Coordinates of C-alpha atoms in Angstrom, one line a residue:
Chain A
M1 CA 36.7 -2.9 -33.5
P2 CA 34.2 -1.4 -30.8
A3 CA 31.3 -3.7 -30.3
E4 CA 28.4 -4.1 -27.6
Y5 CA 28.7 -6.1 -25.0
R6 CA 25.2 -7.2 -24.0
L7 CA 25.3 -8.4 -20.4
I8 CA 22.0 -6.7 -19.0
L9 CA 20.5 -6.7 -22.3
K10 CA 21.6 -10.2 -23.2
H11 CA 18.1 -11.5 -24.1
L12 CA 15.6 -8.6 -23.9
D13 CA 15.8 -8.2 -27.8
E14 CA 15.9 -11.6 -29.1
P15 CA 12.8 -12.5 -31.1
G16 CA 9.9 -14.1 -28.9
Y17 CA 11.9 -12.9 -25.6
E18 CA 9.0 -12.4 -23.3
P19 CA 8.5 -10.6 -20.1
T20 CA 7.0 -13.5 -18.6
L21 CA 8.4 -15.9 -15.4
A22 CA 8.4 -18.7 -18.1
C23 CA 10.4 -17.3 -20.5
Y24 CA 12.9 -15.9 -17.8
L25 CA 13.1 -19.1 -16.3
R26 CA 14.2 -20.7 -19.7
H27 CA 16.8 -18.4 -19.6
G28 CA 18.4 -19.4 -16.8
G29 CA 16.4 -16.9 -14.5
Y30 CA 16.2 -17.0 -10.6
S31 CA 19.3 -19.2 -10.6
V32 CA 21.4 -16.8 -9.2
L33 CA 18.8 -16.3 -6.3
R34 CA 18.7 -19.8 -5.7
R35 CA 22.4 -20.0 -5.4
V36 CA 22.4 -17.0 -2.9
L37 CA 19.9 -18.5 -0.8
A38 CA 22.3 -21.6 -0.3
L39 CA 25.3 -20.0 0.7
E40 CA 26.8 -20.8 3.8
P41 CA 28.9 -18.6 6.4
R42 CA 32.5 -19.1 5.3
V43 CA 35.7 -18.5 7.0
S44 CA 37.8 -15.6 5.4
P45 CA 41.4 -16.3 5.1
E46 CA 41.9 -13.4 7.8
G47 CA 40.0 -16.2 10.2
K48 CA 36.6 -14.2 10.5
T49 CA 33.6 -16.0 9.9
L50 CA 31.6 -14.3 6.9
S51 CA 27.9 -14.4 6.9
P52 CA 26.3 -15.1 3.5
Q53 CA 25.2 -11.5 3.6
E54 CA 28.8 -10.2 4.3
Q55 CA 30.2 -12.3 1.5
L56 CA 27.5 -11.0 -0.9
R57 CA 28.2 -7.2 0.0
Q58 CA 32.2 -8.2 -0.2
E59 CA 31.5 -9.4 -3.8
V60 CA 29.7 -5.9 -4.8
S61 CA 32.6 -4.0 -3.2
L62 CA 34.9 -6.1 -5.1
S63 CA 33.2 -5.4 -8.6
G64 CA 34.0 -1.8 -8.2
L65 CA 30.4 -1.2 -9.4
R66 CA 29.6 2.3 -9.7
G67 CA 25.7 3.6 -9.7
R68 CA 24.1 3.7 -12.9
G69 CA 21.9 6.7 -12.2
G70 CA 23.8 9.6 -12.6
A71 CA 26.0 10.3 -10.0
G72 CA 28.5 7.2 -10.0
F73 CA 29.1 6.7 -6.5
S74 CA 30.6 3.1 -5.5
T75 CA 27.3 0.6 -4.8
G76 CA 29.6 -1.5 -2.6
M77 CA 30.7 2.0 -0.7
K78 CA 26.8 2.7 -0.7
W79 CA 25.7 -0.5 1.1
S80 CA 28.8 -0.2 3.4
L81 CA 27.6 3.1 4.8
V82 CA 24.3 1.5 5.7
D83 CA 23.4 1.5 9.5
R84 CA 23.0 -1.8 10.6
K85 CA 23.3 -1.6 14.2
S86 CA 20.3 0.7 14.8
G87 CA 17.7 -1.7 15.4
K88 CA 15.5 -0.3 12.5
P89 CA 14.5 -1.9 9.7
I90 CA 16.5 -1.6 6.4
Y91 CA 14.8 -0.5 3.1
L92 CA 15.7 -1.0 -0.1
I93 CA 14.2 1.5 -3.2
C94 CA 14.8 0.7 -6.8
N95 CA 15.0 4.0 -8.2
A96 CA 13.2 3.9 -11.6
D97 CA 12.1 7.4 -12.1
E98 CA 14.4 7.7 -15.0
S99 CA 13.8 11.1 -16.0
E100 CA 17.0 12.8 -17.0
P101 CA 16.4 14.0 -20.6
G102 CA 18.3 11.6 -23.1
T103 CA 17.8 8.7 -20.7
F104 CA 16.0 5.8 -21.9
K105 CA 17.6 2.7 -20.9
D106 CA 15.8 1.5 -17.6
R107 CA 12.7 1.8 -19.8
Q108 CA 14.0 -1.1 -21.9
I109 CA 14.4 -3.2 -18.8
I110 CA 11.4 -2.7 -17.1
H111 CA 9.4 -3.4 -20.0
K112 CA 11.2 -6.0 -21.6
D113 CA 13.1 -7.8 -18.8
P114 CA 11.3 -7.2 -15.6
H115 CA 12.3 -10.2 -13.6
Q116 CA 15.9 -9.6 -14.2
L117 CA 15.1 -6.4 -12.0
L118 CA 13.4 -8.2 -9.4
E119 CA 15.9 -10.9 -9.2
G120 CA 18.6 -8.2 -8.8
M121 CA 16.7 -6.5 -6.2
V122 CA 15.8 -9.8 -4.3
V123 CA 19.5 -10.8 -4.1
S124 CA 20.5 -7.2 -3.1
A125 CA 18.0 -7.1 -0.6
Y126 CA 19.1 -10.6 1.0
A127 CA 22.3 -8.8 1.0
N128 CA 21.4 -6.3 3.2
D129 CA 18.8 -7.9 5.5
V130 CA 16.1 -5.9 3.8
H131 CA 12.3 -7.2 4.1
L132 CA 10.4 -4.3 2.6
A133 CA 11.7 -2.7 -0.9
Y134 CA 9.5 -0.4 -3.4
I135 CA 10.2 0.0 -6.8
Y136 CA 9.5 3.6 -7.3
I137 CA 8.8 4.3 -11.0
R138 CA 7.9 7.4 -12.7
G139 CA 4.3 8.0 -13.5
E140 CA 4.8 8.4 -17.2
F141 CA 5.2 4.5 -17.3
P142 CA 1.9 3.4 -16.7
Q143 CA 2.3 0.0 -18.9
G144 CA 5.9 -0.2 -16.9
A145 CA 4.2 -0.1 -13.8
K146 CA 1.7 -2.8 -15.1
I147 CA 4.1 -5.1 -16.5
L148 CA 6.4 -5.1 -12.9
N149 CA 2.8 -5.8 -10.8
Q150 CA 2.5 -8.8 -13.2
A151 CA 6.0 -9.9 -12.9
I152 CA 6.0 -9.3 -9.0
S153 CA 2.7 -11.6 -8.7
E154 CA 4.0 -14.1 -11.0
A155 CA 7.3 -14.1 -8.8
K156 CA 5.3 -14.4 -5.6
A157 CA 3.1 -17.4 -6.8
A158 CA 6.1 -19.4 -8.0
G159 CA 8.1 -18.7 -4.4
Y160 CA 10.9 -16.2 -5.7
L161 CA 9.3 -13.4 -3.6
G162 CA 7.0 -13.1 -0.7
K163 CA 7.3 -15.2 2.6
N164 CA 9.7 -17.9 3.0
I165 CA 11.5 -17.3 -0.5
L166 CA 12.3 -20.7 -2.0
G167 CA 12.1 -22.3 1.5
S168 CA 14.9 -20.5 2.7
G169 CA 12.9 -19.0 5.8
Y170 CA 13.5 -15.4 4.0
D171 CA 10.9 -13.2 3.4
L172 CA 10.6 -10.1 1.2
E173 CA 8.1 -8.0 -0.1
I174 CA 8.4 -5.7 -3.4
Y175 CA 5.7 -3.4 -4.0
V176 CA 5.4 -0.9 -7.0
H177 CA 5.0 2.8 -6.3
R178 CA 4.4 5.6 -9.1
G179 CA 5.2 9.1 -9.2
A180 CA 3.3 11.7 -10.9
G181 CA 5.7 13.5 -13.3
A182 CA 8.1 15.2 -11.0
Y183 CA 12.0 15.2 -12.2
I184 CA 12.9 16.1 -8.6
C185 CA 11.9 12.6 -7.6
G186 CA 14.9 11.2 -9.0
E187 CA 16.7 12.9 -6.5
E188 CA 17.2 10.3 -3.6
T189 CA 16.0 12.1 -0.7
G190 CA 13.0 13.5 -3.0
L191 CA 12.2 10.5 -4.0
I192 CA 12.1 9.1 0.0
E193 CA 9.9 12.2 0.4
S194 CA 7.6 11.1 -2.3
L195 CA 7.2 8.0 -0.9
E196 CA 6.2 8.8 2.5
G197 CA 3.3 10.9 0.8
K198 CA 4.7 14.1 0.7
R199 CA 5.9 16.9 -1.5
P200 CA 9.4 15.7 -3.0
Y201 CA 11.3 18.3 -1.6
P202 CA 15.2 17.0 -1.1
R203 CA 16.5 16.8 2.3
I204 CA 19.7 18.4 3.5
K205 CA 22.6 16.1 3.9
P206 CA 24.0 16.0 6.7
P207 CA 22.1 15.0 8.6
Y208 CA 19.7 13.1 6.0
F209 CA 22.1 10.5 4.3
P210 CA 19.9 7.6 3.3
A211 CA 22.0 4.9 4.4
V212 CA 21.5 6.2 8.2
L213 CA 18.2 8.4 7.8
G214 CA 16.3 7.2 5.0
L215 CA 12.5 6.1 4.6
Y216 CA 10.8 6.9 7.7
Q217 CA 14.0 8.0 9.0
C218 CA 15.4 4.0 8.9
P219 CA 18.1 3.1 6.9
T220 CA 17.8 2.9 3.5
I221 CA 19.2 1.9 0.2
V222 CA 18.4 3.8 -3.0
N223 CA 19.8 2.0 -6.1
N224 CA 19.0 2.5 -9.9
V225 CA 17.6 -0.1 -12.1
E226 CA 20.7 -0.9 -14.3
T227 CA 22.7 -1.0 -11.0
L228 CA 20.4 -3.6 -9.3
C229 CA 20.5 -5.9 -12.3
A230 CA 24.4 -5.1 -12.5
V231 CA 24.2 -6.7 -9.2
K232 CA 22.7 -9.7 -10.2
H233 CA 25.4 -10.3 -12.8
V234 CA 28.1 -9.3 -10.3
I235 CA 27.1 -12.2 -7.9
E236 CA 26.7 -14.6 -11.0
M237 CA 30.4 -14.0 -12.3
G238 CA 31.8 -13.1 -8.9
G239 CA 32.9 -9.5 -8.4
A240 CA 36.7 -10.0 -9.3
E241 CA 35.4 -11.6 -12.8
Y242 CA 32.9 -8.5 -13.1
A243 CA 35.7 -6.0 -12.3
K244 CA 37.5 -7.2 -15.3
L245 CA 35.0 -6.1 -17.7
G246 CA 35.4 -2.5 -18.7
T247 CA 38.9 -0.4 -17.4
P248 CA 40.0 0.0 -13.8
N249 CA 37.7 2.2 -11.9
N250 CA 35.4 2.1 -14.3
T251 CA 34.3 -1.8 -14.5
G252 CA 31.4 -3.6 -15.8
T253 CA 29.1 -2.7 -18.4
R254 CA 27.1 0.7 -19.2
I255 CA 24.0 1.0 -21.2
V256 CA 24.4 4.2 -23.0
S257 CA 21.1 6.1 -24.3
L258 CA 22.1 7.5 -27.6
S259 CA 20.1 10.3 -29.5
G260 CA 19.9 13.5 -31.5
C261 CA 21.0 14.0 -34.7
V262 CA 22.5 10.6 -35.6
W263 CA 21.5 7.9 -37.8
R264 CA 21.0 5.2 -35.9
P265 CA 19.8 6.6 -32.1
G266 CA 19.2 4.0 -29.7
Y267 CA 20.3 2.0 -26.3
Y268 CA 23.6 0.4 -26.5
E269 CA 25.5 -1.8 -23.8
I270 CA 29.2 -1.3 -24.0
E271 CA 32.1 -2.2 -21.8
V272 CA 32.4 1.0 -19.7
G273 CA 35.7 2.8 -21.3
K274 CA 35.9 0.2 -24.2
A275 CA 34.5 2.7 -26.8
T276 CA 35.3 6.4 -27.1
L277 CA 32.7 9.1 -28.0
R278 CA 33.7 9.0 -31.7
D279 CA 32.7 5.2 -31.7
L280 CA 29.4 5.7 -30.1
I281 CA 28.7 8.6 -32.4
F282 CA 30.3 7.4 -35.5
D283 CA 30.6 3.9 -35.7
P284 CA 28.4 1.9 -37.9
A285 CA 27.9 -0.8 -34.9
F286 CA 26.4 2.4 -32.8
G287 CA 25.4 5.7 -34.1
G288 CA 26.6 5.4 -37.4
G289 CA 27.2 9.1 -37.9
L290 CA 25.4 12.2 -38.4
R291 CA 22.4 12.4 -40.8
D292 CA 22.1 14.3 -44.1
G293 CA 25.8 14.9 -44.2
R294 CA 26.0 17.4 -41.4
K295 CA 28.9 18.2 -39.2
L296 CA 29.1 17.8 -35.2
K297 CA 28.7 20.6 -33.4
A298 CA 28.2 19.9 -29.9
I299 CA 27.9 16.4 -27.9
I300 CA 25.7 16.6 -24.5
P301 CA 27.4 13.4 -22.8
G302 CA 25.4 12.4 -19.9
G303 CA 21.7 13.7 -19.7
V304 CA 20.9 17.3 -20.2
S305 CA 22.5 18.4 -16.8
A306 CA 25.8 17.5 -18.0
K307 CA 28.2 20.3 -19.5
V308 CA 28.2 20.5 -23.5
F309 CA 31.3 19.4 -25.5
K310 CA 32.0 21.5 -28.5
A311 CA 32.8 19.8 -31.6
G312 CA 36.6 20.1 -31.8
E313 CA 37.5 20.7 -28.4
K314 CA 40.6 19.2 -26.7
V315 CA 40.8 18.2 -23.5
K316 CA 43.8 17.8 -21.4
L317 CA 44.3 14.3 -19.3
K318 CA 46.4 12.7 -17.0
A319 CA 47.8 9.4 -18.3
R320 CA 51.0 7.0 -17.4
N321 CA 53.5 6.7 -20.4
A322 CA 55.6 3.5 -20.8
D323 CA 57.9 4.3 -17.7
G324 CA 55.0 4.8 -15.7
R325 CA 55.2 8.5 -15.3
E326 CA 52.3 10.7 -15.3
V327 CA 52.4 12.8 -18.5
E328 CA 49.4 15.3 -19.6
Q329 CA 48.0 14.4 -22.9
E330 CA 45.7 16.7 -25.0
V331 CA 43.0 14.7 -26.6
D332 CA 40.2 15.6 -28.9
V333 CA 36.7 15.2 -26.8
L334 CA 35.5 12.4 -29.4
D335 CA 38.5 10.4 -28.4
L336 CA 37.4 10.1 -24.6
P337 CA 36.9 6.8 -23.5
Y338 CA 33.2 6.6 -22.4
D339 CA 33.6 6.2 -18.7
F340 CA 33.1 7.7 -15.6
T341 CA 36.6 9.3 -14.7
S342 CA 37.5 10.2 -18.4
L343 CA 34.7 12.7 -18.5
I344 CA 35.0 14.1 -15.3
A345 CA 38.5 14.7 -15.9
A346 CA 37.4 16.5 -19.2
G347 CA 35.1 18.8 -17.1
S348 CA 31.9 17.2 -17.8
M349 CA 30.1 14.1 -16.4
S350 CA 28.7 10.7 -18.3
G351 CA 25.6 11.1 -15.5
S352 CA 22.8 8.7 -16.6
S353 CA 25.2 7.5 -19.7
A354 CA 22.8 9.5 -22.0
I355 CA 24.3 11.3 -25.2
I356 CA 22.5 13.8 -27.1
V357 CA 24.3 14.8 -30.5
L358 CA 23.8 18.3 -31.8
D359 CA 24.7 18.7 -35.6
D360 CA 25.5 22.3 -37.5
S361 CA 21.7 22.9 -38.1
V362 CA 20.8 23.1 -34.7
D363 CA 20.4 26.5 -33.3
I364 CA 22.9 26.5 -30.1
V365 CA 20.5 29.2 -28.1
E366 CA 17.5 27.6 -29.3
A367 CA 18.8 24.2 -27.4
L368 CA 19.4 25.9 -24.2
A369 CA 16.2 27.7 -24.2
N370 CA 15.0 24.2 -24.4
I371 CA 16.9 22.5 -21.7
S372 CA 16.5 25.6 -19.3
E373 CA 12.8 25.5 -19.7
F374 CA 12.8 22.0 -18.8
F375 CA 14.6 22.7 -15.1
A376 CA 12.6 25.8 -14.8
H377 CA 9.6 23.8 -14.9
E378 CA 10.9 20.9 -12.6
S379 CA 12.6 23.0 -10.0
C380 CA 11.0 22.0 -6.8
G381 CA 11.2 25.6 -5.3
Q382 CA 12.5 24.8 -1.9
C383 CA 15.7 26.8 -1.9
T384 CA 15.9 30.3 -3.4
P385 CA 19.0 30.3 -6.1
C386 CA 17.0 27.3 -7.6
R387 CA 13.8 28.2 -7.8
E388 CA 14.4 31.8 -9.0
G389 CA 17.5 31.4 -10.9
S390 CA 16.1 28.5 -13.2
L391 CA 13.1 30.4 -14.1
W392 CA 15.3 33.9 -14.9
M393 CA 17.7 31.9 -17.2
A394 CA 14.6 30.4 -19.1
K395 CA 12.8 33.8 -19.4
A396 CA 16.0 35.3 -20.7
L397 CA 16.5 32.4 -23.2
H398 CA 12.7 32.3 -24.0
R399 CA 13.4 36.2 -24.9
M400 CA 16.5 35.3 -26.9
T401 CA 14.3 32.7 -29.0
H402 CA 11.7 35.0 -29.6
G403 CA 13.6 38.3 -31.0
E404 CA 14.2 40.0 -27.9
G405 CA 17.7 39.1 -27.1
R406 CA 20.6 41.6 -26.2
A407 CA 24.1 41.3 -26.8
M408 CA 24.8 41.4 -23.1
D409 CA 22.7 38.5 -22.5
A410 CA 25.6 35.6 -22.7
D411 CA 27.2 37.5 -19.8
Y412 CA 23.8 37.9 -17.7
L413 CA 23.0 34.2 -18.2
A414 CA 26.4 33.1 -17.1
R415 CA 26.0 35.5 -13.8
I416 CA 23.0 34.0 -12.9
A417 CA 24.4 30.3 -13.4
D418 CA 27.5 31.2 -11.4
N419 CA 25.4 32.1 -8.4
I420 CA 23.0 29.2 -8.2
P421 CA 25.5 26.0 -7.7
G422 CA 28.4 25.5 -5.1
G423 CA 26.5 24.9 -2.0
R424 CA 24.0 27.1 -2.2
T425 CA 21.2 24.8 -2.7
I426 CA 20.0 21.7 -0.7
C427 CA 20.3 19.3 -3.3
A428 CA 22.4 19.0 -6.8
F429 CA 19.4 20.0 -8.9
G430 CA 21.2 23.9 -8.6
E431 CA 24.2 22.2 -10.2
A432 CA 22.1 20.7 -12.8
C433 CA 20.6 23.6 -14.0
S434 CA 23.3 26.0 -14.0
W435 CA 26.1 23.5 -15.9
P436 CA 24.4 23.5 -19.0
V437 CA 23.8 27.5 -19.1
Q438 CA 27.6 27.9 -17.9
S439 CA 29.0 25.6 -20.8
F440 CA 26.8 26.3 -23.7
V441 CA 27.3 30.3 -23.0
A442 CA 31.3 29.8 -22.4
K443 CA 31.7 27.5 -25.4
F444 CA 29.3 29.0 -27.8
K445 CA 29.5 32.7 -26.7
E446 CA 29.9 34.3 -30.2
E447 CA 26.6 32.8 -31.1
F448 CA 24.8 34.2 -27.9
V449 CA 26.4 37.9 -28.7
A450 CA 25.6 37.4 -32.3
K451 CA 21.8 36.6 -31.7
G452 CA 21.5 39.3 -28.9
K453 CA 23.2 42.1 -31.3
A454 CA 21.2 40.9 -34.2
D455 CA 18.1 41.4 -32.2
E456 CA 19.2 45.1 -30.6
E457 CA 20.0 46.3 -34.2
R458 CA 16.8 45.4 -35.6
R459 CA 14.9 46.7 -32.8
S460 CA 16.9 50.2 -33.0
A461 CA 16.3 49.9 -36.7
S462 CA 12.7 49.7 -36.4
R463 CA 12.7 52.5 -33.4
Q464 CA 14.0 55.0 -36.0
P465 CA 10.9 57.3 -36.4
A466 CA 10.0 57.7 -40.3
D467 CA 9.8 61.6 -40.4
V468 CA 13.2 62.2 -38.8
P469 CA 15.4 63.7 -41.6
S470 CA 18.5 61.6 -42.1
A471 CA 21.7 63.2 -41.1
P472 CA 23.3 65.3 -43.7
Chain B
M1 CA -23.4 16.3 -5.5
S2 CA -22.4 13.7 -3.2
F3 CA -19.0 12.2 -3.6
V4 CA -19.2 8.3 -3.7
V5 CA -16.3 6.0 -4.0
P6 CA -17.6 2.5 -5.3
A7 CA -16.9 -0.4 -3.0
A8 CA -14.7 -2.0 -5.8
L9 CA -12.3 1.0 -5.9
E10 CA -12.3 1.5 -2.1
A11 CA -11.5 -2.3 -1.6
E12 CA -8.4 -1.7 -4.0
I13 CA -7.3 1.6 -2.1
N14 CA -7.8 -0.3 1.5
E15 CA -5.3 -2.7 -0.3
L16 CA -3.0 0.1 -1.8
I17 CA -2.7 1.3 1.9
T18 CA -1.7 -2.2 3.5
H19 CA 1.9 -1.7 1.0
Y20 CA 3.2 0.9 3.5
P21 CA 3.9 1.0 7.3
Q22 CA 2.8 4.3 7.2
P23 CA -1.0 5.1 5.5
R24 CA 0.2 8.8 4.6
S25 CA 2.7 7.1 2.1
A26 CA 0.0 5.8 0.2
A27 CA -1.1 9.3 -1.0
G28 CA 0.2 9.0 -4.4
M29 CA -1.3 5.9 -5.5
V30 CA -4.5 6.6 -3.9
L31 CA -4.8 9.8 -6.0
H32 CA -4.0 7.8 -9.1
A33 CA -6.6 5.3 -8.5
L34 CA -9.1 8.2 -7.9
Q35 CA -8.2 10.3 -10.7
D36 CA -8.2 7.2 -13.1
H37 CA -11.7 6.4 -11.9
F38 CA -13.1 9.8 -11.7
G39 CA -11.0 11.6 -14.6
F40 CA -9.6 14.3 -12.1
I41 CA -9.5 15.2 -8.4
S42 CA -12.3 17.3 -7.1
P43 CA -12.2 18.9 -3.4
E44 CA -14.2 16.0 -2.2
A45 CA -12.0 13.5 -3.4
M46 CA -8.9 15.1 -1.6
E47 CA -11.1 15.3 1.3
W48 CA -11.7 11.9 1.2
T49 CA -8.6 10.7 0.8
A50 CA -7.2 12.9 3.8
A51 CA -9.9 11.3 6.2
K52 CA -9.0 7.9 4.6
L53 CA -5.1 8.4 5.4
G54 CA -5.6 10.1 8.6
V55 CA -3.9 13.5 7.5
Q56 CA -5.2 17.0 6.4
P57 CA -7.0 18.0 3.4
I58 CA -4.3 20.5 2.7
N59 CA -1.4 17.5 3.0
I60 CA -3.5 16.2 -0.1
L61 CA -3.8 19.4 -2.1
E62 CA 0.0 20.2 -1.6
L63 CA 0.3 16.7 -3.5
V64 CA -2.1 17.6 -6.2
T65 CA -0.8 21.0 -6.9
F66 CA 2.9 19.7 -7.3
Y67 CA 2.6 16.6 -9.1
P68 CA 2.3 17.6 -12.9
M69 CA 0.2 14.4 -13.5
Y70 CA -2.9 15.0 -11.0
R71 CA -5.2 17.4 -12.2
Q72 CA -8.3 19.4 -11.1
E73 CA -10.2 19.5 -13.8
P74 CA -11.7 17.0 -16.2
I75 CA -10.0 16.4 -19.6
G76 CA -10.9 15.0 -22.9
R77 CA -11.3 11.3 -23.1
Y78 CA -8.0 11.1 -25.2
H79 CA -5.2 12.6 -23.5
L80 CA -2.4 13.3 -25.9
K81 CA 0.9 14.0 -24.3
V82 CA 3.3 15.5 -26.7
C83 CA 7.2 15.6 -25.4
R84 CA 8.6 19.0 -25.9
T85 CA 12.1 18.1 -24.6
L86 CA 15.6 18.3 -26.3
S87 CA 15.4 15.0 -28.3
C88 CA 12.1 14.9 -29.3
A89 CA 12.3 18.8 -30.1
L90 CA 15.1 17.9 -32.1
A91 CA 13.1 15.4 -34.2
G92 CA 10.4 18.1 -34.7
S93 CA 8.1 17.7 -31.9
H94 CA 7.4 21.3 -31.5
E95 CA 6.3 21.3 -35.2
L96 CA 4.2 18.3 -34.0
Y97 CA 2.6 20.0 -31.4
R98 CA 1.5 22.6 -33.5
H99 CA 0.3 20.4 -36.2
L100 CA -1.8 18.6 -33.7
C101 CA -3.6 21.9 -32.1
E102 CA -4.3 23.3 -35.5
R103 CA -5.9 19.8 -36.7
L104 CA -7.7 19.8 -33.3
G105 CA -8.7 23.5 -33.5
L106 CA -6.7 24.5 -30.8
D107 CA -4.2 27.4 -29.9
A108 CA -1.0 26.1 -30.4
H109 CA 0.4 29.3 -28.5
R110 CA -1.4 28.8 -25.3
H111 CA 0.1 27.5 -22.3
G112 CA -1.2 24.2 -20.7
P113 CA -3.4 21.4 -21.4
Q114 CA -6.1 22.5 -24.0
T115 CA -9.4 20.3 -24.7
T116 CA -11.2 20.4 -27.9
E117 CA -15.2 21.7 -27.5
D118 CA -16.4 18.1 -28.3
G119 CA -14.6 17.0 -24.9
R120 CA -12.9 14.1 -27.1
F121 CA -9.2 15.3 -27.4
T122 CA -6.8 16.9 -24.5
V123 CA -3.6 17.9 -26.1
E124 CA -0.9 18.8 -23.9
F125 CA 3.2 19.7 -24.0
V126 CA 4.8 17.1 -21.4
E127 CA 8.6 17.1 -20.3
C128 CA 10.8 14.1 -21.2
L129 CA 8.7 10.7 -21.6
A130 CA 12.1 8.7 -21.8
S131 CA 11.8 7.6 -25.2
C132 CA 14.5 9.8 -26.9
G133 CA 15.8 7.4 -29.2
T134 CA 12.4 7.0 -31.1
A135 CA 11.8 10.7 -31.1
P136 CA 9.2 12.3 -31.2
V137 CA 7.1 10.5 -29.3
V138 CA 3.4 11.2 -27.8
M139 CA 1.5 9.4 -25.0
V140 CA -2.1 8.6 -25.7
N141 CA -3.6 8.1 -22.5
D142 CA -1.4 5.2 -21.5
D143 CA 0.1 4.1 -24.5
L144 CA 3.3 5.3 -26.2
H145 CA 3.4 6.0 -29.7
E146 CA 7.0 6.5 -31.1
N147 CA 8.7 8.3 -34.2
V148 CA 5.4 10.3 -34.5
S149 CA 5.4 12.0 -38.1
A150 CA 2.4 14.4 -38.8
A151 CA 0.9 11.7 -41.0
K152 CA 1.2 9.4 -38.2
A153 CA -0.6 11.8 -36.0
D154 CA -3.3 12.1 -38.1
E155 CA -3.6 8.7 -38.2
I156 CA -3.5 8.2 -34.4
V157 CA -6.2 11.0 -34.0
G158 CA -8.2 9.5 -36.7
G159 CA -8.1 6.0 -35.3
C160 CA -9.4 7.3 -32.1
P161 CA -13.2 6.0 -32.0

């Protein structure tokens, strides 16, 4: 039986659990930090002396932890790329800009268990010799910002943050920086520009890899809220032990945000890959199935930028059979384990782990129009293909949902979408705005064509002048 | 009309600036603080911010015109932000938006934020508020309201003093 595995969410929904320091301490809070600050240099089996910081980074690498923000990049790898020889300060930024439509997991942590995030941040900052860190929180979380500020002052007063943390001689300041409603600030280089007080225009890579040239052109680590919380658990359990959770290359736990046409929308923490899409949507422990006896039509598996799955779609996956040979297996999308690799292999992604379920009452053209309007609104406007393309697609879809469709619109949309991504834009927003269009139009083409055709026929019928005699 | 920033607010802003190695970084937070106090960001507020942070006024104007949450016009006492994006739309946020507009005598087909004549309410369609599991959601100033039906929306509006 698939079930939740609550590691990060362990306490936050317990009755009486509060976002206060006292409550966090009662639940064993900051004990990992205490242990971390007491670490001594250790000699590795190879005879190399490892500093406490190196030991911590090694545990994170060993854990196989992958970023929970969207790209799924290895956290250990991200940390290992940091330029530690430049002599410049290293910054840590917590990306709390949670704005991929469908995602609402970081909101829970920020509002209900802010100290867990702070502990994860202090541990991560210590591991990377960081003395100044920021939490970039989206502007639409004003309460979240207040709660975090309150938690920071509590932690500082109690010596878990600020100067000489717990008497260790280690200093760290964390400040909360509020965004102001722009989705592109979730892109790490856009976020950095925003934090520098500029428009959040993403920077081009190379050369602007944050690990080398980030905030103020200094080495910078940008990690998601859930990732930083996971670091706390990695250090608590040990990297090897953490890696036993989940499946190989998809280790640990993940908080899945489930929304749309299901009985029980909500956030569910699972061992990565230990529940399938079918479990998450239909199992009573999770989504509990579709409402009102409806049938499944489509699944957006990783936030609105992920490519859509059509109900009944079959995908080919590589698997190993009993004697270790690689074989190709055909599986229904519903039977895909919810992890990073399977969803990518199936042509989509788990992204920010946000699943939106669409049932057969949903007009697929309307759904895509809604998504495209979002992207047209949020394109930063820096690169022409994205700035113009996202708007053209939204305009065409607006026409289609207002009785002005054409049969050729499906091909028209696909052609625009095909010309935005693939290195034509500075950041991945180009991909994000075209993937839904490409996948919706490819997988539900008949609905787009039928809608356009119906509009054309209706228009041509109403254009018939009344006084023209009908043909003999 | 001269633009005066009260001493307490200026002290708060001065403290914000200390959070950053470079003053310009504080721009976003300073604009939030000014907007919270004055209700909107005037040209004078932008010039004041620019002088405070040692940048040109254009460096501030370009932020105000980019980020959706900054506004150059005053709004109503209660700012109702209805989520427009997919999960909320599936749960009826568009119908909810129309309902709110009709109830408050506003035009649901007009683009952008609209304010009632008495200046009490501003209704605005916004992008995803990150509470998709409790759709549809509406923010009233800083407070989030979840699973908002038409009846609940009436209650919220009726409950605003």
